[in-house]
PDB file of C-alpha atoms and ligand atoms in Angstrom:
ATOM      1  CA  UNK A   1     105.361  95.140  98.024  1.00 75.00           C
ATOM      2  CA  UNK A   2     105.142  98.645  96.045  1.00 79.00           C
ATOM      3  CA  UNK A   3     106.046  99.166  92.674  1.00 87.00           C
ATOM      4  CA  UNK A   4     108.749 101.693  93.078  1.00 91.00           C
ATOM      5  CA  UNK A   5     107.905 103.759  89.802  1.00 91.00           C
ATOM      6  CA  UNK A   6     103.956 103.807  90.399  1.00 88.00           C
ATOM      7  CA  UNK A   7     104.864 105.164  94.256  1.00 89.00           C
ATOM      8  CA  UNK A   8     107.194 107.834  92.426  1.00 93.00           C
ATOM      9  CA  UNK A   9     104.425 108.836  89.892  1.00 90.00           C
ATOM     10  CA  UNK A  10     101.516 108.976  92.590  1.00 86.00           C
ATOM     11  CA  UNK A  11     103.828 111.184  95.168  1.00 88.00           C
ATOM     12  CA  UNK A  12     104.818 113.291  92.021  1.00 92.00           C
ATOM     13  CA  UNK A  13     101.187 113.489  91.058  1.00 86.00           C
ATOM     14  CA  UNK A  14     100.344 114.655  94.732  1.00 83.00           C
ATOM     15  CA  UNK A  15     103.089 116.529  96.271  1.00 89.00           C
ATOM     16  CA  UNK A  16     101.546 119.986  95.416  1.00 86.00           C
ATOM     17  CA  UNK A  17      98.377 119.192  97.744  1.00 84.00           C
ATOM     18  CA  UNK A  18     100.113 116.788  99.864  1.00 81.00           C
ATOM     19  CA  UNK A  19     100.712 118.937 103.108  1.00 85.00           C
ATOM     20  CA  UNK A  20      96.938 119.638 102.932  1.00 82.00           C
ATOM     21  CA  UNK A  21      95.667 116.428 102.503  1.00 78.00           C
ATOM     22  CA  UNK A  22      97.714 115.214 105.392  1.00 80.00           C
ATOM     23  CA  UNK A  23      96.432 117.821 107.908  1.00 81.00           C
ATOM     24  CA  UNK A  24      92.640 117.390 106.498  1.00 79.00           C
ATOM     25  CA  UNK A  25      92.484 113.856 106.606  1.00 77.00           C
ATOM     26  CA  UNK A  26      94.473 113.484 109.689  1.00 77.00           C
ATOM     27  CA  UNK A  27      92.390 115.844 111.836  1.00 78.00           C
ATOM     28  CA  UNK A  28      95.758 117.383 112.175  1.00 82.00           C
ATOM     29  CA  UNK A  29      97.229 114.276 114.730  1.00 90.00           C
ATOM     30  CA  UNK A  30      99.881 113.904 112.092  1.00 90.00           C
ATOM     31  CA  UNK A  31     101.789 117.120 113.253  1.00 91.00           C
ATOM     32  CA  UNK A  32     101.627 115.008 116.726  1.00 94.00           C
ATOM     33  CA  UNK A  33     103.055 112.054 115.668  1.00 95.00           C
ATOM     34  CA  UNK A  34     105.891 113.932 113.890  1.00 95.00           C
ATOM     35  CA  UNK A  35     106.005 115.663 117.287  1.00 96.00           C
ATOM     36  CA  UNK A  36     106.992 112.152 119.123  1.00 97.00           C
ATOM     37  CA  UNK A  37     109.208 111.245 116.769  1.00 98.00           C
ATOM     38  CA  UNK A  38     111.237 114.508 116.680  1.00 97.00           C
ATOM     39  CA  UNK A  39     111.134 114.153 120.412  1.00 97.00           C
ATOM     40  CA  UNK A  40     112.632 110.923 120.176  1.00 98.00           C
ATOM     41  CA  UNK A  41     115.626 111.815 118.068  1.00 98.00           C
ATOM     42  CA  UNK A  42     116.675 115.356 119.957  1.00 97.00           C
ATOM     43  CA  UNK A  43     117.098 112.912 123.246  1.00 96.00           C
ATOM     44  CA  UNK A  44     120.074 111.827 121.861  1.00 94.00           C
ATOM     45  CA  UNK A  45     121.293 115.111 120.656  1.00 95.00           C
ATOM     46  CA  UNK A  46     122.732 113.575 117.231  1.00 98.00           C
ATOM     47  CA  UNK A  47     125.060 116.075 115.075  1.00 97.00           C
ATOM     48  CA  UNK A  48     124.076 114.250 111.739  1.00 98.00           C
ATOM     49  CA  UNK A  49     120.900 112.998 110.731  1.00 98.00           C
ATOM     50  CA  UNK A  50     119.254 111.501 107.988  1.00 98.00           C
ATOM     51  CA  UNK A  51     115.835 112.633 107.394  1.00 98.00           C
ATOM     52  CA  UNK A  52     114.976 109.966 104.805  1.00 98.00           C
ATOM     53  CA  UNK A  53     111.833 109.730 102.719  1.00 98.00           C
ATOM     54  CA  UNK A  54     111.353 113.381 103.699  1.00 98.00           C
ATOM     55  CA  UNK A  55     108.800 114.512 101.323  1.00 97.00           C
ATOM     56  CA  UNK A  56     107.871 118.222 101.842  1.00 96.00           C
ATOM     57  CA  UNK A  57     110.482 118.187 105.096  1.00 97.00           C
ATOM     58  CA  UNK A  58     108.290 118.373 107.670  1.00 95.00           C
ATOM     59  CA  UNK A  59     109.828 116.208 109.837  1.00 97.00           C
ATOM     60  CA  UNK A  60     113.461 117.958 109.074  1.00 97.00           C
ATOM     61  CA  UNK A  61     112.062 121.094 109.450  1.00 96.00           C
ATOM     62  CA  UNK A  62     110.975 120.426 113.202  1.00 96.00           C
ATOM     63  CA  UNK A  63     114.411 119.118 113.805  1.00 97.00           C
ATOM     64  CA  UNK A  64     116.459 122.205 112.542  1.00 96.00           C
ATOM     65  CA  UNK A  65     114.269 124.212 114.578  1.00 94.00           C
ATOM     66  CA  UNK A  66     114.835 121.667 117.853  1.00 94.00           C
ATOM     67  CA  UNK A  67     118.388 120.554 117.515  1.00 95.00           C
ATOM     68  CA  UNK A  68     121.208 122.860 118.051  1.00 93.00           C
ATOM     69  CA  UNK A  69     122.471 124.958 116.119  1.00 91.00           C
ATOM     70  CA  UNK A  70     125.402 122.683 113.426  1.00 92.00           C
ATOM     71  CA  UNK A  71     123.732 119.442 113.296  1.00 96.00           C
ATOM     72  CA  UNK A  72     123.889 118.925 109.699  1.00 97.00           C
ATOM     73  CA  UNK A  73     120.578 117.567 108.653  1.00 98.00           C
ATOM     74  CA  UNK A  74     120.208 115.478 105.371  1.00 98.00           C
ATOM     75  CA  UNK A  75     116.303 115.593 104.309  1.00 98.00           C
ATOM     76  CA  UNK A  76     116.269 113.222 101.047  1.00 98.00           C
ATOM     77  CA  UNK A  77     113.434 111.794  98.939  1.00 98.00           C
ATOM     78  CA  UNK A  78     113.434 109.694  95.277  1.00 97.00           C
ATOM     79  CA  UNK A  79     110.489 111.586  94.226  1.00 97.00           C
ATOM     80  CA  UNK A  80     111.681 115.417  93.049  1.00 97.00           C
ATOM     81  CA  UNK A  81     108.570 116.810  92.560  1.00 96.00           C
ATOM     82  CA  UNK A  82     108.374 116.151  96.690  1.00 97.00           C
ATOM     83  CA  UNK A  83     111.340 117.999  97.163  1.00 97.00           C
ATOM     84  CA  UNK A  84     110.658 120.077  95.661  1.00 97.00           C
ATOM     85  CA  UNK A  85     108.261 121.275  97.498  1.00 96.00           C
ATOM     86  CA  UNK A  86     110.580 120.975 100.751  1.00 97.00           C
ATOM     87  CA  UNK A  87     112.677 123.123  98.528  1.00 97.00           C
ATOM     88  CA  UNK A  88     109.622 126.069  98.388  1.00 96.00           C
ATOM     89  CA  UNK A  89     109.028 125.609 101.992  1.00 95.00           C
ATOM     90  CA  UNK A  90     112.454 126.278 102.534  1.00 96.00           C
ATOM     91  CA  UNK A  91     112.669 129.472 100.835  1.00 94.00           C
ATOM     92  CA  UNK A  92     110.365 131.264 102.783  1.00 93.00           C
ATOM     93  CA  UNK A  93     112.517 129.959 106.447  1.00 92.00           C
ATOM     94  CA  UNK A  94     114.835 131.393 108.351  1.00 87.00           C
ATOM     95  CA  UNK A  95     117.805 130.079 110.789  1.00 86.00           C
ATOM     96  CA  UNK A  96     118.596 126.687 111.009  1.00 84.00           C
ATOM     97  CA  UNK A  97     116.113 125.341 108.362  1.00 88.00           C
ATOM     98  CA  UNK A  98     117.747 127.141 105.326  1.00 86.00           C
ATOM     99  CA  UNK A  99     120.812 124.539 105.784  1.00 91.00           C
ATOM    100  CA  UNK A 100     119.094 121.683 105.270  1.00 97.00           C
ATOM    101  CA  UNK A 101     120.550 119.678 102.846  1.00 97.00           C
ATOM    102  CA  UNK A 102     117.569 118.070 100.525  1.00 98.00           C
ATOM    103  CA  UNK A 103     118.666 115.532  98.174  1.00 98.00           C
ATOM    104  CA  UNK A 104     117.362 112.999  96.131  1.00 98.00           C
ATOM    105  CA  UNK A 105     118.303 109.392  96.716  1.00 98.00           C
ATOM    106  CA  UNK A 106     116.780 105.880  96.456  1.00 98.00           C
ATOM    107  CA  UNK A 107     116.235 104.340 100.384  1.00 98.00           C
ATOM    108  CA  UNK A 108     117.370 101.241  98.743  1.00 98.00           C
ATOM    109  CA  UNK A 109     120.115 102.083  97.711  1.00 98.00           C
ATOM    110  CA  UNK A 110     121.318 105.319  99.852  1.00 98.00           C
ATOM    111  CA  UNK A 111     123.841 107.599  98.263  1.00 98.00           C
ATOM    112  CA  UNK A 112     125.867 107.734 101.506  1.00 97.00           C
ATOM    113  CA  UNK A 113     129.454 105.946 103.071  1.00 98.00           C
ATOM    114  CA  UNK A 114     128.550 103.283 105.706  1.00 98.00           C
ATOM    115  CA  UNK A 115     128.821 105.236 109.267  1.00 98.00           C
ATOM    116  CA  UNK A 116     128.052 108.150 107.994  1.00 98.00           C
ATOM    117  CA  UNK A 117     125.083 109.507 110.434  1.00 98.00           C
ATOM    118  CA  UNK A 118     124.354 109.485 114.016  1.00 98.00           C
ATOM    119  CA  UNK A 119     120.309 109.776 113.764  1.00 98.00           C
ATOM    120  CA  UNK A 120     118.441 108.478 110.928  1.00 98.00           C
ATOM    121  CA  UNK A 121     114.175 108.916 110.448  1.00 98.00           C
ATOM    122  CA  UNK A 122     112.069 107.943 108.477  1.00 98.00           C
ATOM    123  CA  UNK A 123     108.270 109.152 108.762  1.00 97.00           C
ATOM    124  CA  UNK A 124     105.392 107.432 106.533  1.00 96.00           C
ATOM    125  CA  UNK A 125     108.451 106.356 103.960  1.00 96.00           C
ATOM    126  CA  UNK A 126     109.094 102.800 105.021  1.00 97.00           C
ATOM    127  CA  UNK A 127     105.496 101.373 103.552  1.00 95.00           C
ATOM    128  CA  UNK A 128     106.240 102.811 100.375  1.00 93.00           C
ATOM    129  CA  UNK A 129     109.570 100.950  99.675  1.00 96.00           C
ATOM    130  CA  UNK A 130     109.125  98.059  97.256  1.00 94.00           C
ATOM    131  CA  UNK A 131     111.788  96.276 100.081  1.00 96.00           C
ATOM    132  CA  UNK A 132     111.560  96.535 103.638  1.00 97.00           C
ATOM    133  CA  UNK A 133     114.475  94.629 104.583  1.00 98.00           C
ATOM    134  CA  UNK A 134     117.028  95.898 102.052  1.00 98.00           C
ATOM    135  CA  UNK A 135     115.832  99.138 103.002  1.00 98.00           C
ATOM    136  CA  UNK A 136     116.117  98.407 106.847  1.00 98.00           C
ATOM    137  CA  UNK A 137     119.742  97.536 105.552  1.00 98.00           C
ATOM    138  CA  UNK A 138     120.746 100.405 104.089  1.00 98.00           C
ATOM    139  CA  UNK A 139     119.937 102.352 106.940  1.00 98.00           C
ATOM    140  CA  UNK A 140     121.761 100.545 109.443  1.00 98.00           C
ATOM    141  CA  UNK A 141     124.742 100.602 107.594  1.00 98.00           C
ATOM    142  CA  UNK A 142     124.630 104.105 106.915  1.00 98.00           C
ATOM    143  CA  UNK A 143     124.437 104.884 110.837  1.00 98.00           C
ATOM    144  CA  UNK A 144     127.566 104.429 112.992  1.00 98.00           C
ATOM    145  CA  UNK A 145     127.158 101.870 115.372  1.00 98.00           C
ATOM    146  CA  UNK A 146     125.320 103.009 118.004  1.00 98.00           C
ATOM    147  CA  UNK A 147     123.475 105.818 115.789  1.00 98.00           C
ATOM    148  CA  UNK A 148     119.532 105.393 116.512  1.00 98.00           C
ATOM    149  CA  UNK A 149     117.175 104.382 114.029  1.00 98.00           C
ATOM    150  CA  UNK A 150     113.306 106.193 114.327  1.00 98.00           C
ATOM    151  CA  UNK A 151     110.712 104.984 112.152  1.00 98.00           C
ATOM    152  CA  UNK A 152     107.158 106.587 112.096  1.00 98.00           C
ATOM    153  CA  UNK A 153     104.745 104.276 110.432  1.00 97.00           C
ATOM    154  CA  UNK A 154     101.087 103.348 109.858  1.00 94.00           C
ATOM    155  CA  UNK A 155     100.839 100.528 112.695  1.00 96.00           C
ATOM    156  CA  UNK A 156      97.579  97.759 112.917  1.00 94.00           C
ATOM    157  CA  UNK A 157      95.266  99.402 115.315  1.00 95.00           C
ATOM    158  CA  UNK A 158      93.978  98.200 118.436  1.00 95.00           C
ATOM    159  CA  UNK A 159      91.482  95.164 117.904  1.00 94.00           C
ATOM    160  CA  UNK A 160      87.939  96.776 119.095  1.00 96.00           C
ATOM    161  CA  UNK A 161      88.880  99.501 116.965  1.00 95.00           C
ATOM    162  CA  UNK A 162      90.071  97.921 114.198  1.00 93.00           C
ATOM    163  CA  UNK A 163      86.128  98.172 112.215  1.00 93.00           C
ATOM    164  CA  UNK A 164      85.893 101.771 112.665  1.00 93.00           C
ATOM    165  CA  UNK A 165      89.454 102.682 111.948  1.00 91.00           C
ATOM    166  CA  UNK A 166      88.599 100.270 108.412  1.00 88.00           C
ATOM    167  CA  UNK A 167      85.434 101.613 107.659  1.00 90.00           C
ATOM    168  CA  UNK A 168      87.462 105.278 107.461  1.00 87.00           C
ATOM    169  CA  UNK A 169      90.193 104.189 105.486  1.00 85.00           C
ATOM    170  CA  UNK A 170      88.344 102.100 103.014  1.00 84.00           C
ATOM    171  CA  UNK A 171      85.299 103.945 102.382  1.00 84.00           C
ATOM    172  CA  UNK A 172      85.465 107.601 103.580  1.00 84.00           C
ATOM    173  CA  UNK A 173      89.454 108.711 103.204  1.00 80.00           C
ATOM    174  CA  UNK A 174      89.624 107.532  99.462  1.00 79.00           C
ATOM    175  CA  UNK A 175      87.013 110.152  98.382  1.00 80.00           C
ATOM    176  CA  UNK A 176      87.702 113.022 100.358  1.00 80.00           C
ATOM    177  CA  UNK A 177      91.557 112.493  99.530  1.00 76.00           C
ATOM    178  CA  UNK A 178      89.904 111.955  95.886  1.00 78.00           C
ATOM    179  CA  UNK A 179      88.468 115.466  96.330  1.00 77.00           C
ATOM    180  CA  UNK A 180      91.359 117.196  97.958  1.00 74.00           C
ATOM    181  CA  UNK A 181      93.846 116.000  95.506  1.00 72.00           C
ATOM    182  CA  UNK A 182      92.104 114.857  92.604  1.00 75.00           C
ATOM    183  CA  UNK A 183      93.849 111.378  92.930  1.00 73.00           C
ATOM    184  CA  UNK A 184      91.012 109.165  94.083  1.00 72.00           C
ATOM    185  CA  UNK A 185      93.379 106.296  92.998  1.00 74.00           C
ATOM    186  CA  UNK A 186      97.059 107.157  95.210  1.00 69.00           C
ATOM    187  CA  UNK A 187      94.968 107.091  98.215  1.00 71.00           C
ATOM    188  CA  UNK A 188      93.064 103.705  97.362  1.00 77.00           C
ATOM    189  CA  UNK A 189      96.637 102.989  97.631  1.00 78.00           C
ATOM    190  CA  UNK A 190      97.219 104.467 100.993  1.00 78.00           C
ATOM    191  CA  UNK A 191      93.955 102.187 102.469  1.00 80.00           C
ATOM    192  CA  UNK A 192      95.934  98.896 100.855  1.00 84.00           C
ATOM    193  CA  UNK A 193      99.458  99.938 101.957  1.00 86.00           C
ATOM    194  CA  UNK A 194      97.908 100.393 105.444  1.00 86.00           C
ATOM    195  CA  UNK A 195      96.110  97.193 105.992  1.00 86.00           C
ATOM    196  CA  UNK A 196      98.761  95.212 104.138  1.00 89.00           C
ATOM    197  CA  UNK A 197     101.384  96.562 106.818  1.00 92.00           C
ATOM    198  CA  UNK A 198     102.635  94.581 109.739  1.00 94.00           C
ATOM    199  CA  UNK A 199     101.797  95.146 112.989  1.00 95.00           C
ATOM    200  CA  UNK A 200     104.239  96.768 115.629  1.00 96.00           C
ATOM    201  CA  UNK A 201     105.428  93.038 117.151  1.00 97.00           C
ATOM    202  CA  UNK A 202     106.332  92.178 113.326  1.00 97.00           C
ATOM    203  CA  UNK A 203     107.340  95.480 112.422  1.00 97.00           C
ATOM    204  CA  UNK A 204     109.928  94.975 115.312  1.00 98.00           C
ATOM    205  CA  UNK A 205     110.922  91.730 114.460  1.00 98.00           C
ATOM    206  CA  UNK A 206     111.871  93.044 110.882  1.00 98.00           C
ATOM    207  CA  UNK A 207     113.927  95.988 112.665  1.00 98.00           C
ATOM    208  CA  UNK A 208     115.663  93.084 114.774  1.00 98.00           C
ATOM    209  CA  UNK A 209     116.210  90.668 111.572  1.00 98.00           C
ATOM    210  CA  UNK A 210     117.868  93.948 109.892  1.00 98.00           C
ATOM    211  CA  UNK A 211     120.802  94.363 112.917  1.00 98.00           C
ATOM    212  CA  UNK A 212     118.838  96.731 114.734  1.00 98.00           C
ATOM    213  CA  UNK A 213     119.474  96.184 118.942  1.00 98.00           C
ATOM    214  CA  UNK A 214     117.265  97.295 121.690  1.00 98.00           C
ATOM    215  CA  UNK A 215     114.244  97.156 118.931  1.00 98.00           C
ATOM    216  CA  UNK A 216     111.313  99.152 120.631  1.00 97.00           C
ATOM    217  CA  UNK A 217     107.734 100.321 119.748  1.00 98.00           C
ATOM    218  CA  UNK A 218     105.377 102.837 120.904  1.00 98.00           C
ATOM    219  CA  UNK A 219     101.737 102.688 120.161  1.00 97.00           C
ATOM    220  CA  UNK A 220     100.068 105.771 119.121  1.00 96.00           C
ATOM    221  CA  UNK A 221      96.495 106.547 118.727  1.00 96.00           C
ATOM    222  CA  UNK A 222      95.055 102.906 119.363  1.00 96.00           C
ATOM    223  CA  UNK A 223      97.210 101.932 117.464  1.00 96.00           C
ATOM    224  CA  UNK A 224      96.707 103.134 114.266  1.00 94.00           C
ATOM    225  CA  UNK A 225     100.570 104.430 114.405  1.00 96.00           C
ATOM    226  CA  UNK A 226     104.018 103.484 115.972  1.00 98.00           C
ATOM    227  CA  UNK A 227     106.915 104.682 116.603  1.00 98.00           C
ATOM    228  CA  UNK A 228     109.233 101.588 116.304  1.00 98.00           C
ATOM    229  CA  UNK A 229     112.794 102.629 117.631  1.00 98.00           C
ATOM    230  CA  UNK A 230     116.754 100.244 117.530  1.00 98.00           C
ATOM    231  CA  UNK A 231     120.099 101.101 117.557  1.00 98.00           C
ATOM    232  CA  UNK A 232     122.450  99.905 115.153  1.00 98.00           C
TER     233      UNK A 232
HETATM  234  C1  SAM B   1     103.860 109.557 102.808  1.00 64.02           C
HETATM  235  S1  SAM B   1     105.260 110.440 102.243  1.00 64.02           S
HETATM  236  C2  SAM B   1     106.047 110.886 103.764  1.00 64.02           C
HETATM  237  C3  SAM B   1     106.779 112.188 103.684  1.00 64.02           C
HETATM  238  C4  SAM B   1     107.285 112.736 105.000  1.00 64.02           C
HETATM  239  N1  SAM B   1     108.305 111.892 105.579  1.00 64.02           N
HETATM  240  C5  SAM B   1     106.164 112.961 105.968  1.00 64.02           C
HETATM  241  O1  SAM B   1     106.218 112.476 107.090  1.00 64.02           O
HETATM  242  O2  SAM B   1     105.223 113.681 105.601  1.00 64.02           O
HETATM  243  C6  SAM B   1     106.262 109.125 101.665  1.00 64.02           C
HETATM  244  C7  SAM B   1     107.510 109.596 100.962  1.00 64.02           C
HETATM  245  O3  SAM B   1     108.348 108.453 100.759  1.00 64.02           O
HETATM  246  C8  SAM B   1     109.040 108.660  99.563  1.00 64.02           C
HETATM  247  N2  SAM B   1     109.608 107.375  99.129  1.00 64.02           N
HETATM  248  C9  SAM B   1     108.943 106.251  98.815  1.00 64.02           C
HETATM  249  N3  SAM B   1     109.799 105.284  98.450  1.00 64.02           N
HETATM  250  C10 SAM B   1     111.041 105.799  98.535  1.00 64.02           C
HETATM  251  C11 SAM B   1     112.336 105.299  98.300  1.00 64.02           C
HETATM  252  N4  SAM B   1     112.544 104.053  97.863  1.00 64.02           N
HETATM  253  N5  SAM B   1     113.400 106.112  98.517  1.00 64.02           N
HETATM  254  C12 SAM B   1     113.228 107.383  98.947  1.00 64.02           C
HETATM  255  N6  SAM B   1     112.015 107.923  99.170  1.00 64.02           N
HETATM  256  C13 SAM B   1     110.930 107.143  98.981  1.00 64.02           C
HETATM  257  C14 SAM B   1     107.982 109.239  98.637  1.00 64.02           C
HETATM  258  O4  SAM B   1     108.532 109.854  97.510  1.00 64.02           O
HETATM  259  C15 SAM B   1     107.261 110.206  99.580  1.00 64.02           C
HETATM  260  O5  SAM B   1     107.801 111.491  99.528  1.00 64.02           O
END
């Protein structure tokens, strides 16, 4: 599991070049899969939501612009530097996006009363938390029973493809990343944190073992992502 302080340092370390590096080395498909999972939580029209591990906010952004008008969304991170530059974004918004609320806070440990949202999602934030299942924990008991849980999450890809999707993330994605950002090293880490996460039937399990009911996945992009989906 992550070492909670080293995944602090290397998101500080990155956040200015982080939005880039994400479209550049995603070909852009990233803005898709942020586009399924916003879909996902505006079907059930939630009036809070927790946009947790939100780094720059995109994911919170795209659901102030989606959901109506009220819903108080909560974008919050344990790495400042990262919101901080959710906080810059925001500044140059208008409508619904200027109320986001972005606040730091440990997914371990979440600042919030039990019950307290109706949505809660979590994009790319789950692999970086030094415990899955404590984290899975906090989140259910923050949502009122019944609230939905979204997770967006590097998945294990479809087996054919599995070589070529390895071949990218070990040898080629480290050194352009390296080049983008000048941190060769956080995105060695990305490659391990990817291949060391389980697949979607474990991922689910975990969601299941956590309280989580009516535990679903979707497969993305052979495979390589998933949208794993349970109500608490
Ligand atoms: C890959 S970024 C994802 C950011 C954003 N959700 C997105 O989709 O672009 C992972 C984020 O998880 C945050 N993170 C990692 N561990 C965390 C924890 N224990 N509590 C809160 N945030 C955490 C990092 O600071 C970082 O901003």
């Amino acid at each position: 599991m992550p070492d909670p302080s080293a995944v602090n340092s290397m998101f500080a370390r990155i956040a200015g070049r982080y939005d880039l590096a994400n479209r550049l080395l995603s070909g852009g498909i990233d803005c898709w899969w942020r586009r399924r999972l916003t879909n996902a939580v505006l079907r059930h029209q939630p009036r809070t939501v927790l946009d947790l591990a939100t780094g720059s906010g995109d994911v919170a952004f795209a659901l102030a612009r989606r959901l109506p008008e009220g819903t108080a969304i909560t974008g919050m991170d344990f790495c400042q530097p990262m919101l901080d530059q959710a906080v810059i974004k925001q500044t140059q918004m208008e409508g619904s996006a200027t109320k986001i609320e972005f606040v730091p806070g440990d997914g371990l440990n979440l600042p919030c009363a039990d019950a307290t949202f109706d949505a809660v999602a979590v994009s790319f934030g789950l692999r970086n938390m030094a415990d899955r299942h404590r984290a899975l924990c906090e989140m259910h008991r923050v949502l009122r029973p019944g609230g939905h849980l979204h997770v967006l999450e590097f998945s294990q890809p479809y087996a054919w493809f599995a070589p070529l999707y390895y071949f990218y993330t070990r040898r080629i994605l480290p050194s352009i990343a390296g080049w983008l950002t000048g941190d060769r090293d956080a995105y060695a880490y990305l490659n391990a944190s990817i291949a060391a996460y389980p697949g979607h039937v474990a991922m689910s399990e975990e969601l299941a073992r956590a309280g989580f009911k009516n535990v679903r996945a979707l497969r993305m992009t052979l495979g390589i992502v998933a949208l794993h989906l349970g109500v608490a």
